[in-house]
Amino acid sequence: MIDLDKSFYYAVPWGEVSYLRETLAALEIPFLIEQDDRLELAAGEIAFVFPDLPIRQYRHVFELFGNAGRRYPS
């Protein structure tokens, strides 16, 4: 398991997980996939969780998901 300081996340439908996971891995952007009760997830959603990222990596994430992520609860 990756040791990651969790900063923000995106809730996505299960059907998008494979594409997003492959794209993030290809871009070498660190992430975790979670389904935690503390996160705002609707039925059928999973969370992609990220640490604080350098601006260049964050730009790729922002463009991939289309908006800013939600703050990860402390």
PDB file of N, CA, C and O in Angstrom:
ATOM      1  N   MET A   1       0.842  -1.196   0.000  1.00  0.00           N
ATOM      2  CA  MET A   1       0.000   0.000   0.000  1.00  0.00           C
ATOM      3  C   MET A   1       0.880   1.250   0.000  1.00  0.00           C
ATOM      4  O   MET A   1       1.904   1.297   0.658  1.00  0.00           O
ATOM      5  N   ILE A   2       0.463   2.254  -0.712  1.00  0.00           N
ATOM      6  CA  ILE A   2       1.201   3.508  -0.808  1.00  0.00           C
ATOM      7  C   ILE A   2       0.974   4.325   0.455  1.00  0.00           C
ATOM      8  O   ILE A   2      -0.151   4.451   0.924  1.00  0.00           O
ATOM      9  N   ASP A   3       2.052   4.896   1.008  1.00  0.00           N
ATOM     10  CA  ASP A   3       1.924   5.819   2.136  1.00  0.00           C
ATOM     11  C   ASP A   3       1.717   7.208   1.540  1.00  0.00           C
ATOM     12  O   ASP A   3       2.576   7.725   0.845  1.00  0.00           O
ATOM     13  N   LEU A   4       0.551   7.790   1.791  1.00  0.00           N
ATOM     14  CA  LEU A   4       0.160   9.012   1.112  1.00  0.00           C
ATOM     15  C   LEU A   4      -0.489   9.966   2.100  1.00  0.00           C
ATOM     16  O   LEU A   4      -1.372   9.562   2.839  1.00  0.00           O
ATOM     17  N   ASP A   5      -0.033  11.226   2.140  1.00  0.00           N
ATOM     18  CA  ASP A   5      -0.713  12.249   2.934  1.00  0.00           C
ATOM     19  C   ASP A   5      -1.916  12.697   2.114  1.00  0.00           C
ATOM     20  O   ASP A   5      -1.765  13.343   1.077  1.00  0.00           O
ATOM     21  N   LYS A   6      -3.090  12.339   2.564  1.00  0.00           N
ATOM     22  CA  LYS A   6      -4.311  12.574   1.798  1.00  0.00           C
ATOM     23  C   LYS A   6      -4.742  14.037   1.893  1.00  0.00           C
ATOM     24  O   LYS A   6      -4.935  14.553   2.974  1.00  0.00           O
ATOM     25  N   SER A   7      -4.877  14.680   0.745  1.00  0.00           N
ATOM     26  CA  SER A   7      -5.212  16.099   0.696  1.00  0.00           C
ATOM     27  C   SER A   7      -6.597  16.356   0.086  1.00  0.00           C
ATOM     28  O   SER A   7      -7.380  17.113   0.630  1.00  0.00           O
ATOM     29  N   PHE A   8      -6.876  15.716  -1.055  1.00  0.00           N
ATOM     30  CA  PHE A   8      -8.149  15.954  -1.728  1.00  0.00           C
ATOM     31  C   PHE A   8      -8.555  14.706  -2.493  1.00  0.00           C
ATOM     32  O   PHE A   8      -7.756  13.795  -2.693  1.00  0.00           O
ATOM     33  N   TYR A   9      -9.839  14.679  -2.890  1.00  0.00           N
ATOM     34  CA  TYR A   9     -10.340  13.503  -3.598  1.00  0.00           C
ATOM     35  C   TYR A   9     -11.411  13.887  -4.605  1.00  0.00           C
ATOM     36  O   TYR A   9     -11.977  14.978  -4.564  1.00  0.00           O
ATOM     37  N   TYR A  10     -11.664  12.941  -5.492  1.00  0.00           N
ATOM     38  CA  TYR A  10     -12.742  13.052  -6.473  1.00  0.00           C
ATOM     39  C   TYR A  10     -13.618  11.821  -6.352  1.00  0.00           C
ATOM     40  O   TYR A  10     -13.112  10.699  -6.293  1.00  0.00           O
ATOM     41  N   ALA A  11     -14.919  12.005  -6.327  1.00  0.00           N
ATOM     42  CA  ALA A  11     -15.873  10.901  -6.334  1.00  0.00           C
ATOM     43  C   ALA A  11     -16.250  10.623  -7.784  1.00  0.00           C
ATOM     44  O   ALA A  11     -16.638  11.542  -8.510  1.00  0.00           O
ATOM     45  N   VAL A  12     -16.091   9.383  -8.211  1.00  0.00           N
ATOM     46  CA  VAL A  12     -16.387   9.022  -9.597  1.00  0.00           C
ATOM     47  C   VAL A  12     -17.188   7.724  -9.643  1.00  0.00           C
ATOM     48  O   VAL A  12     -17.069   6.884  -8.749  1.00  0.00           O
ATOM     49  N   PRO A  13     -17.983   7.522 -10.689  1.00  0.00           N
ATOM     50  CA  PRO A  13     -18.717   6.258 -10.846  1.00  0.00           C
ATOM     51  C   PRO A  13     -17.746   5.099 -11.080  1.00  0.00           C
ATOM     52  O   PRO A  13     -16.689   5.275 -11.703  1.00  0.00           O
ATOM     53  N   TRP A  14     -18.126   3.922 -10.617  1.00  0.00           N
ATOM     54  CA  TRP A  14     -17.292   2.730 -10.787  1.00  0.00           C
ATOM     55  C   TRP A  14     -16.889   2.516 -12.241  1.00  0.00           C
ATOM     56  O   TRP A  14     -15.777   2.066 -12.520  1.00  0.00           O
ATOM     57  N   GLY A  15     -17.749   2.841 -13.163  1.00  0.00           N
ATOM     58  CA  GLY A  15     -17.470   2.613 -14.577  1.00  0.00           C
ATOM     59  C   GLY A  15     -16.295   3.403 -15.126  1.00  0.00           C
ATOM     60  O   GLY A  15     -15.754   3.053 -16.178  1.00  0.00           O
ATOM     61  N   GLU A  16     -15.885   4.455 -14.450  1.00  0.00           N
ATOM     62  CA  GLU A  16     -14.773   5.293 -14.914  1.00  0.00           C
ATOM     63  C   GLU A  16     -13.443   4.926 -14.265  1.00  0.00           C
ATOM     64  O   GLU A  16     -12.403   5.478 -14.619  1.00  0.00           O
ATOM     65  N   VAL A  17     -13.460   4.013 -13.311  1.00  0.00           N
ATOM     66  CA  VAL A  17     -12.261   3.706 -12.511  1.00  0.00           C
ATOM     67  C   VAL A  17     -11.108   3.212 -13.372  1.00  0.00           C
ATOM     68  O   VAL A  17      -9.977   3.681 -13.245  1.00  0.00           O
ATOM     69  N   SER A  18     -11.351   2.271 -14.250  1.00  0.00           N
ATOM     70  CA  SER A  18     -10.274   1.674 -15.041  1.00  0.00           C
ATOM     71  C   SER A  18      -9.547   2.716 -15.889  1.00  0.00           C
ATOM     72  O   SER A  18      -8.320   2.794 -15.870  1.00  0.00           O
ATOM     73  N   TYR A  19     -10.318   3.508 -16.620  1.00  0.00           N
ATOM     74  CA  TYR A  19      -9.716   4.552 -17.468  1.00  0.00           C
ATOM     75  C   TYR A  19      -8.906   5.543 -16.643  1.00  0.00           C
ATOM     76  O   TYR A  19      -7.759   5.866 -16.980  1.00  0.00           O
ATOM     77  N   LEU A  20      -9.479   6.017 -15.542  1.00  0.00           N
ATOM     78  CA  LEU A  20      -8.788   7.012 -14.721  1.00  0.00           C
ATOM     79  C   LEU A  20      -7.530   6.424 -14.078  1.00  0.00           C
ATOM     80  O   LEU A  20      -6.485   7.069 -14.049  1.00  0.00           O
ATOM     81  N   ARG A  21      -7.621   5.203 -13.574  1.00  0.00           N
ATOM     82  CA  ARG A  21      -6.469   4.560 -12.951  1.00  0.00           C
ATOM     83  C   ARG A  21      -5.330   4.404 -13.958  1.00  0.00           C
ATOM     84  O   ARG A  21      -4.173   4.715 -13.658  1.00  0.00           O
ATOM     85  N   GLU A  22      -5.640   3.951 -15.159  1.00  0.00           N
ATOM     86  CA  GLU A  22      -4.616   3.783 -16.193  1.00  0.00           C
ATOM     87  C   GLU A  22      -4.000   5.117 -16.597  1.00  0.00           C
ATOM     88  O   GLU A  22      -2.786   5.214 -16.788  1.00  0.00           O
ATOM     89  N   THR A  23      -4.827   6.136 -16.744  1.00  0.00           N
ATOM     90  CA  THR A  23      -4.322   7.457 -17.140  1.00  0.00           C
ATOM     91  C   THR A  23      -3.413   8.045 -16.072  1.00  0.00           C
ATOM     92  O   THR A  23      -2.323   8.542 -16.376  1.00  0.00           O
ATOM     93  N   LEU A  24      -3.829   7.988 -14.808  1.00  0.00           N
ATOM     94  CA  LEU A  24      -3.009   8.520 -13.717  1.00  0.00           C
ATOM     95  C   LEU A  24      -1.699   7.757 -13.585  1.00  0.00           C
ATOM     96  O   LEU A  24      -0.642   8.359 -13.346  1.00  0.00           O
ATOM     97  N   ALA A  25      -1.740   6.443 -13.744  1.00  0.00           N
ATOM     98  CA  ALA A  25      -0.513   5.641 -13.678  1.00  0.00           C
ATOM     99  C   ALA A  25       0.442   6.025 -14.807  1.00  0.00           C
ATOM    100  O   ALA A  25       1.648   6.160 -14.602  1.00  0.00           O
ATOM    101  N   ALA A  26      -0.099   6.226 -16.012  1.00  0.00           N
ATOM    102  CA  ALA A  26       0.729   6.622 -17.159  1.00  0.00           C
ATOM    103  C   ALA A  26       1.384   7.984 -16.930  1.00  0.00           C
ATOM    104  O   ALA A  26       2.509   8.218 -17.371  1.00  0.00           O
ATOM    105  N   LEU A  27       0.671   8.873 -16.230  1.00  0.00           N
ATOM    106  CA  LEU A  27       1.206  10.208 -15.931  1.00  0.00           C
ATOM    107  C   LEU A  27       2.098  10.199 -14.691  1.00  0.00           C
ATOM    108  O   LEU A  27       2.654  11.232 -14.324  1.00  0.00           O
ATOM    109  N   GLU A  28       2.205   9.042 -14.026  1.00  0.00           N
ATOM    110  CA  GLU A  28       3.005   8.874 -12.813  1.00  0.00           C
ATOM    111  C   GLU A  28       2.570   9.830 -11.699  1.00  0.00           C
ATOM    112  O   GLU A  28       3.387  10.436 -11.013  1.00  0.00           O
ATOM    113  N   ILE A  29       1.258   9.960 -11.536  1.00  0.00           N
ATOM    114  CA  ILE A  29       0.684  10.795 -10.487  1.00  0.00           C
ATOM    115  C   ILE A  29       0.251   9.880  -9.342  1.00  0.00           C
ATOM    116  O   ILE A  29      -0.492   8.917  -9.564  1.00  0.00           O
ATOM    117  N   PRO A  30       0.713  10.158  -8.112  1.00  0.00           N
ATOM    118  CA  PRO A  30       0.359   9.300  -6.980  1.00  0.00           C
ATOM    119  C   PRO A  30      -1.112   9.452  -6.598  1.00  0.00           C
ATOM    120  O   PRO A  30      -1.663  10.548  -6.598  1.00  0.00           O
ATOM    121  N   PHE A  31      -1.759   8.323  -6.284  1.00  0.00           N
ATOM    122  CA  PHE A  31      -3.163   8.343  -5.879  1.00  0.00           C
ATOM    123  C   PHE A  31      -3.491   7.044  -5.152  1.00  0.00           C
ATOM    124  O   PHE A  31      -2.759   6.060  -5.243  1.00  0.00           O
ATOM    125  N   LEU A  32      -4.595   7.063  -4.444  1.00  0.00           N
ATOM    126  CA  LEU A  32      -5.193   5.876  -3.845  1.00  0.00           C
ATOM    127  C   LEU A  32      -6.641   5.809  -4.289  1.00  0.00           C
ATOM    128  O   LEU A  32      -7.233   6.838  -4.624  1.00  0.00           O
ATOM    129  N   ILE A  33      -7.207   4.631  -4.260  1.00  0.00           N
ATOM    130  CA  ILE A  33      -8.632   4.464  -4.523  1.00  0.00           C
ATOM    131  C   ILE A  33      -9.253   4.003  -3.212  1.00  0.00           C
ATOM    132  O   ILE A  33      -8.778   3.044  -2.602  1.00  0.00           O
ATOM    133  N   GLU A  34     -10.291   4.715  -2.752  1.00  0.00           N
ATOM    134  CA  GLU A  34     -10.915   4.417  -1.467  1.00  0.00           C
ATOM    135  C   GLU A  34     -12.428   4.441  -1.561  1.00  0.00           C
ATOM    136  O   GLU A  34     -12.997   5.097  -2.430  1.00  0.00           O
ATOM    137  N   GLN A  35     -13.022   3.776  -0.596  1.00  0.00           N
ATOM    138  CA  GLN A  35     -14.462   3.879  -0.384  1.00  0.00           C
ATOM    139  C   GLN A  35     -14.619   3.943   1.138  1.00  0.00           C
ATOM    140  O   GLN A  35     -14.709   2.926   1.810  1.00  0.00           O
ATOM    141  N   ASP A  36     -14.592   5.154   1.672  1.00  0.00           N
ATOM    142  CA  ASP A  36     -14.569   5.405   3.114  1.00  0.00           C
ATOM    143  C   ASP A  36     -15.865   6.108   3.514  1.00  0.00           C
ATOM    144  O   ASP A  36     -16.334   6.995   2.799  1.00  0.00           O
ATOM    145  N   ASP A  37     -16.416   5.749   4.648  1.00  0.00           N
ATOM    146  CA  ASP A  37     -17.670   6.359   5.115  1.00  0.00           C
ATOM    147  C   ASP A  37     -17.544   7.863   5.359  1.00  0.00           C
ATOM    148  O   ASP A  37     -18.543   8.573   5.347  1.00  0.00           O
ATOM    149  N   ARG A  38     -16.335   8.361   5.591  1.00  0.00           N
ATOM    150  CA  ARG A  38     -16.152   9.798   5.844  1.00  0.00           C
ATOM    151  C   ARG A  38     -16.222  10.631   4.566  1.00  0.00           C
ATOM    152  O   ARG A  38     -16.344  11.841   4.618  1.00  0.00           O
ATOM    153  N   LEU A  39     -16.137   9.985   3.419  1.00  0.00           N
ATOM    154  CA  LEU A  39     -16.148  10.703   2.146  1.00  0.00           C
ATOM    155  C   LEU A  39     -17.569  10.813   1.608  1.00  0.00           C
ATOM    156  O   LEU A  39     -18.403   9.946   1.846  1.00  0.00           O
ATOM    157  N   GLU A  40     -17.824  11.897   0.895  1.00  0.00           N
ATOM    158  CA  GLU A  40     -19.146  12.117   0.298  1.00  0.00           C
ATOM    159  C   GLU A  40     -19.243  11.346  -1.013  1.00  0.00           C
ATOM    160  O   GLU A  40     -18.883  11.850  -2.065  1.00  0.00           O
ATOM    161  N   LEU A  41     -19.711  10.103  -0.903  1.00  0.00           N
ATOM    162  CA  LEU A  41     -19.834   9.250  -2.073  1.00  0.00           C
ATOM    163  C   LEU A  41     -21.286   8.809  -2.226  1.00  0.00           C
ATOM    164  O   LEU A  41     -21.915   8.379  -1.271  1.00  0.00           O
ATOM    165  N   ALA A  42     -21.780   8.910  -3.437  1.00  0.00           N
ATOM    166  CA  ALA A  42     -23.124   8.406  -3.735  1.00  0.00           C
ATOM    167  C   ALA A  42     -23.031   6.900  -3.992  1.00  0.00           C
ATOM    168  O   ALA A  42     -21.938   6.352  -4.160  1.00  0.00           O
ATOM    169  N   ALA A  43     -24.158   6.251  -4.047  1.00  0.00           N
ATOM    170  CA  ALA A  43     -24.177   4.826  -4.373  1.00  0.00           C
ATOM    171  C   ALA A  43     -23.506   4.618  -5.736  1.00  0.00           C
ATOM    172  O   ALA A  43     -23.743   5.378  -6.674  1.00  0.00           O
ATOM    173  N   GLY A  44     -22.625   3.648  -5.817  1.00  0.00           N
ATOM    174  CA  GLY A  44     -21.943   3.357  -7.077  1.00  0.00           C
ATOM    175  C   GLY A  44     -20.739   4.230  -7.361  1.00  0.00           C
ATOM    176  O   GLY A  44     -20.217   4.212  -8.474  1.00  0.00           O
ATOM    177  N   GLU A  45     -20.289   5.006  -6.368  1.00  0.00           N
ATOM    178  CA  GLU A  45     -19.115   5.859  -6.561  1.00  0.00           C
ATOM    179  C   GLU A  45     -17.930   5.355  -5.735  1.00  0.00           C
ATOM    180  O   GLU A  45     -18.104   4.691  -4.720  1.00  0.00           O
ATOM    181  N   ILE A  46     -16.768   5.706  -6.186  1.00  0.00           N
ATOM    182  CA  ILE A  46     -15.494   5.396  -5.526  1.00  0.00           C
ATOM    183  C   ILE A  46     -14.679   6.688  -5.512  1.00  0.00           C
ATOM    184  O   ILE A  46     -14.901   7.567  -6.334  1.00  0.00           O
ATOM    185  N   ALA A  47     -13.733   6.808  -4.588  1.00  0.00           N
ATOM    186  CA  ALA A  47     -12.940   8.030  -4.482  1.00  0.00           C
ATOM    187  C   ALA A  47     -11.507   7.816  -4.961  1.00  0.00           C
ATOM    188  O   ALA A  47     -10.865   6.835  -4.584  1.00  0.00           O
ATOM    189  N   PHE A  48     -11.031   8.722  -5.786  1.00  0.00           N
ATOM    190  CA  PHE A  48      -9.619   8.815  -6.123  1.00  0.00           C
ATOM    191  C   PHE A  48      -9.039   9.858  -5.176  1.00  0.00           C
ATOM    192  O   PHE A  48      -9.476  11.014  -5.185  1.00  0.00           O
ATOM    193  N   VAL A  49      -8.077   9.456  -4.358  1.00  0.00           N
ATOM    194  CA  VAL A  49      -7.515  10.311  -3.305  1.00  0.00           C
ATOM    195  C   VAL A  49      -6.091  10.691  -3.677  1.00  0.00           C
ATOM    196  O   VAL A  49      -5.296   9.834  -4.110  1.00  0.00           O
ATOM    197  N   PHE A  50      -5.756  11.984  -3.468  1.00  0.00           N
ATOM    198  CA  PHE A  50      -4.455  12.513  -3.859  1.00  0.00           C
ATOM    199  C   PHE A  50      -3.787  13.242  -2.703  1.00  0.00           C
ATOM    200  O   PHE A  50      -4.459  13.827  -1.857  1.00  0.00           O
ATOM    201  N   PRO A  51      -2.448  13.262  -2.714  1.00  0.00           N
ATOM    202  CA  PRO A  51      -1.711  14.115  -1.780  1.00  0.00           C
ATOM    203  C   PRO A  51      -1.642  15.522  -2.373  1.00  0.00           C
ATOM    204  O   PRO A  51      -2.128  15.757  -3.492  1.00  0.00           O
ATOM    205  N   ASP A  52      -1.033  16.463  -1.662  1.00  0.00           N
ATOM    206  CA  ASP A  52      -0.714  17.750  -2.289  1.00  0.00           C
ATOM    207  C   ASP A  52       0.203  17.440  -3.464  1.00  0.00           C
ATOM    208  O   ASP A  52       1.147  16.654  -3.335  1.00  0.00           O
ATOM    209  N   LEU A  53      -0.070  18.037  -4.591  1.00  0.00           N
ATOM    210  CA  LEU A  53       0.702  17.755  -5.799  1.00  0.00           C
ATOM    211  C   LEU A  53       1.424  18.997  -6.294  1.00  0.00           C
ATOM    212  O   LEU A  53       0.920  20.115  -6.122  1.00  0.00           O
ATOM    213  N   PRO A  54       2.563  18.809  -6.960  1.00  0.00           N
ATOM    214  CA  PRO A  54       3.183  19.939  -7.657  1.00  0.00           C
ATOM    215  C   PRO A  54       2.201  20.465  -8.703  1.00  0.00           C
ATOM    216  O   PRO A  54       1.370  19.712  -9.231  1.00  0.00           O
ATOM    217  N   ILE A  55       2.282  21.738  -9.000  1.00  0.00           N
ATOM    218  CA  ILE A  55       1.314  22.396  -9.875  1.00  0.00           C
ATOM    219  C   ILE A  55       1.172  21.700 -11.227  1.00  0.00           C
ATOM    220  O   ILE A  55       0.075  21.588 -11.763  1.00  0.00           O
ATOM    221  N   ARG A  56       2.245  21.212 -11.783  1.00  0.00           N
ATOM    222  CA  ARG A  56       2.197  20.553 -13.084  1.00  0.00           C
ATOM    223  C   ARG A  56       1.336  19.277 -13.024  1.00  0.00           C
ATOM    224  O   ARG A  56       0.524  19.017 -13.906  1.00  0.00           O
ATOM    225  N   GLN A  57       1.532  18.489 -11.969  1.00  0.00           N
ATOM    226  CA  GLN A  57       0.722  17.280 -11.805  1.00  0.00           C
ATOM    227  C   GLN A  57      -0.727  17.652 -11.491  1.00  0.00           C
ATOM    228  O   GLN A  57      -1.656  17.029 -12.009  1.00  0.00           O
ATOM    229  N   TYR A  58      -0.912  18.664 -10.649  1.00  0.00           N
ATOM    230  CA  TYR A  58      -2.279  19.072 -10.302  1.00  0.00           C
ATOM    231  C   TYR A  58      -3.051  19.523 -11.545  1.00  0.00           C
ATOM    232  O   TYR A  58      -4.229  19.219 -11.693  1.00  0.00           O
ATOM    233  N   ARG A  59      -2.376  20.210 -12.447  1.00  0.00           N
ATOM    234  CA  ARG A  59      -3.024  20.652 -13.684  1.00  0.00           C
ATOM    235  C   ARG A  59      -3.544  19.454 -14.471  1.00  0.00           C
ATOM    236  O   ARG A  59      -4.664  19.466 -14.982  1.00  0.00           O
ATOM    237  N   HIS A  60      -2.754  18.382 -14.566  1.00  0.00           N
ATOM    238  CA  HIS A  60      -3.204  17.171 -15.262  1.00  0.00           C
ATOM    239  C   HIS A  60      -4.434  16.572 -14.578  1.00  0.00           C
ATOM    240  O   HIS A  60      -5.393  16.167 -15.244  1.00  0.00           O
ATOM    241  N   VAL A  61      -4.398  16.517 -13.248  1.00  0.00           N
ATOM    242  CA  VAL A  61      -5.521  15.965 -12.485  1.00  0.00           C
ATOM    243  C   VAL A  61      -6.767  16.822 -12.692  1.00  0.00           C
ATOM    244  O   VAL A  61      -7.859  16.315 -12.956  1.00  0.00           O
ATOM    245  N   PHE A  62      -6.598  18.133 -12.593  1.00  0.00           N
ATOM    246  CA  PHE A  62      -7.720  19.059 -12.783  1.00  0.00           C
ATOM    247  C   PHE A  62      -8.345  18.861 -14.163  1.00  0.00           C
ATOM    248  O   PHE A  62      -9.562  18.782 -14.307  1.00  0.00           O
ATOM    249  N   GLU A  63      -7.520  18.780 -15.194  1.00  0.00           N
ATOM    250  CA  GLU A  63      -8.026  18.611 -16.556  1.00  0.00           C
ATOM    251  C   GLU A  63      -8.684  17.243 -16.735  1.00  0.00           C
ATOM    252  O   GLU A  63      -9.705  17.122 -17.425  1.00  0.00           O
ATOM    253  N   LEU A  64      -8.144  16.214 -16.111  1.00  0.00           N
ATOM    254  CA  LEU A  64      -8.694  14.867 -16.241  1.00  0.00           C
ATOM    255  C   LEU A  64     -10.079  14.767 -15.602  1.00  0.00           C
ATOM    256  O   LEU A  64     -11.002  14.194 -16.177  1.00  0.00           O
ATOM    257  N   PHE A  65     -10.230  15.358 -14.410  1.00  0.00           N
ATOM    258  CA  PHE A  65     -11.501  15.262 -13.692  1.00  0.00           C
ATOM    259  C   PHE A  65     -12.450  16.430 -14.001  1.00  0.00           C
ATOM    260  O   PHE A  65     -13.631  16.359 -13.696  1.00  0.00           O
ATOM    261  N   GLY A  66     -11.933  17.520 -14.559  1.00  0.00           N
ATOM    262  CA  GLY A  66     -12.775  18.625 -14.993  1.00  0.00           C
ATOM    263  C   GLY A  66     -13.134  19.656 -13.947  1.00  0.00           C
ATOM    264  O   GLY A  66     -13.894  20.573 -14.220  1.00  0.00           O
ATOM    265  N   ASN A  67     -12.596  19.513 -12.725  1.00  0.00           N
ATOM    266  CA  ASN A  67     -12.854  20.496 -11.672  1.00  0.00           C
ATOM    267  C   ASN A  67     -11.890  20.271 -10.511  1.00  0.00           C
ATOM    268  O   ASN A  67     -11.078  19.353 -10.553  1.00  0.00           O
ATOM    269  N   ALA A  68     -12.015  21.114  -9.497  1.00  0.00           N
ATOM    270  CA  ALA A  68     -11.178  20.972  -8.297  1.00  0.00           C
ATOM    271  C   ALA A  68     -11.770  19.858  -7.430  1.00  0.00           C
ATOM    272  O   ALA A  68     -12.988  19.682  -7.361  1.00  0.00           O
ATOM    273  N   GLY A  69     -10.926  19.096  -6.791  1.00  0.00           N
ATOM    274  CA  GLY A  69     -11.387  18.019  -5.923  1.00  0.00           C
ATOM    275  C   GLY A  69     -11.934  18.531  -4.604  1.00  0.00           C
ATOM    276  O   GLY A  69     -11.855  19.715  -4.280  1.00  0.00           O
ATOM    277  N   ARG A  70     -12.505  17.626  -3.844  1.00  0.00           N
ATOM    278  CA  ARG A  70     -13.014  17.935  -2.500  1.00  0.00           C
ATOM    279  C   ARG A  70     -11.901  17.726  -1.482  1.00  0.00           C
ATOM    280  O   ARG A  70     -11.111  16.811  -1.613  1.00  0.00           O
ATOM    281  N   ARG A  71     -11.890  18.559  -0.455  1.00  0.00           N
ATOM    282  CA  ARG A  71     -10.902  18.437   0.617  1.00  0.00           C
ATOM    283  C   ARG A  71     -11.109  17.111   1.332  1.00  0.00           C
ATOM    284  O   ARG A  71     -12.226  16.751   1.689  1.00  0.00           O
ATOM    285  N   TYR A  72     -10.024  16.365   1.562  1.00  0.00           N
ATOM    286  CA  TYR A  72     -10.113  15.103   2.290  1.00  0.00           C
ATOM    287  C   TYR A  72     -10.339  15.413   3.767  1.00  0.00           C
ATOM    288  O   TYR A  72      -9.655  16.261   4.328  1.00  0.00           O
ATOM    289  N   PRO A  73     -11.307  14.757   4.403  1.00  0.00           N
ATOM    290  CA  PRO A  73     -11.577  15.063   5.819  1.00  0.00           C
ATOM    291  C   PRO A  73     -10.402  14.686   6.723  1.00  0.00           C
ATOM    292  O   PRO A  73      -9.735  13.682   6.486  1.00  0.00           O
ATOM    293  N   SER A  74     -10.169  15.514   7.735  1.00  0.00           N
ATOM    294  CA  SER A  74      -9.048  15.242   8.648  1.00  0.00           C
ATOM    295  C   SER A  74      -9.473  14.369   9.803  1.00  0.00           C
ATOM    296  O   SER A  74     -10.595  14.069  10.021  1.00  0.00           O
TER     297      SER A  74
END
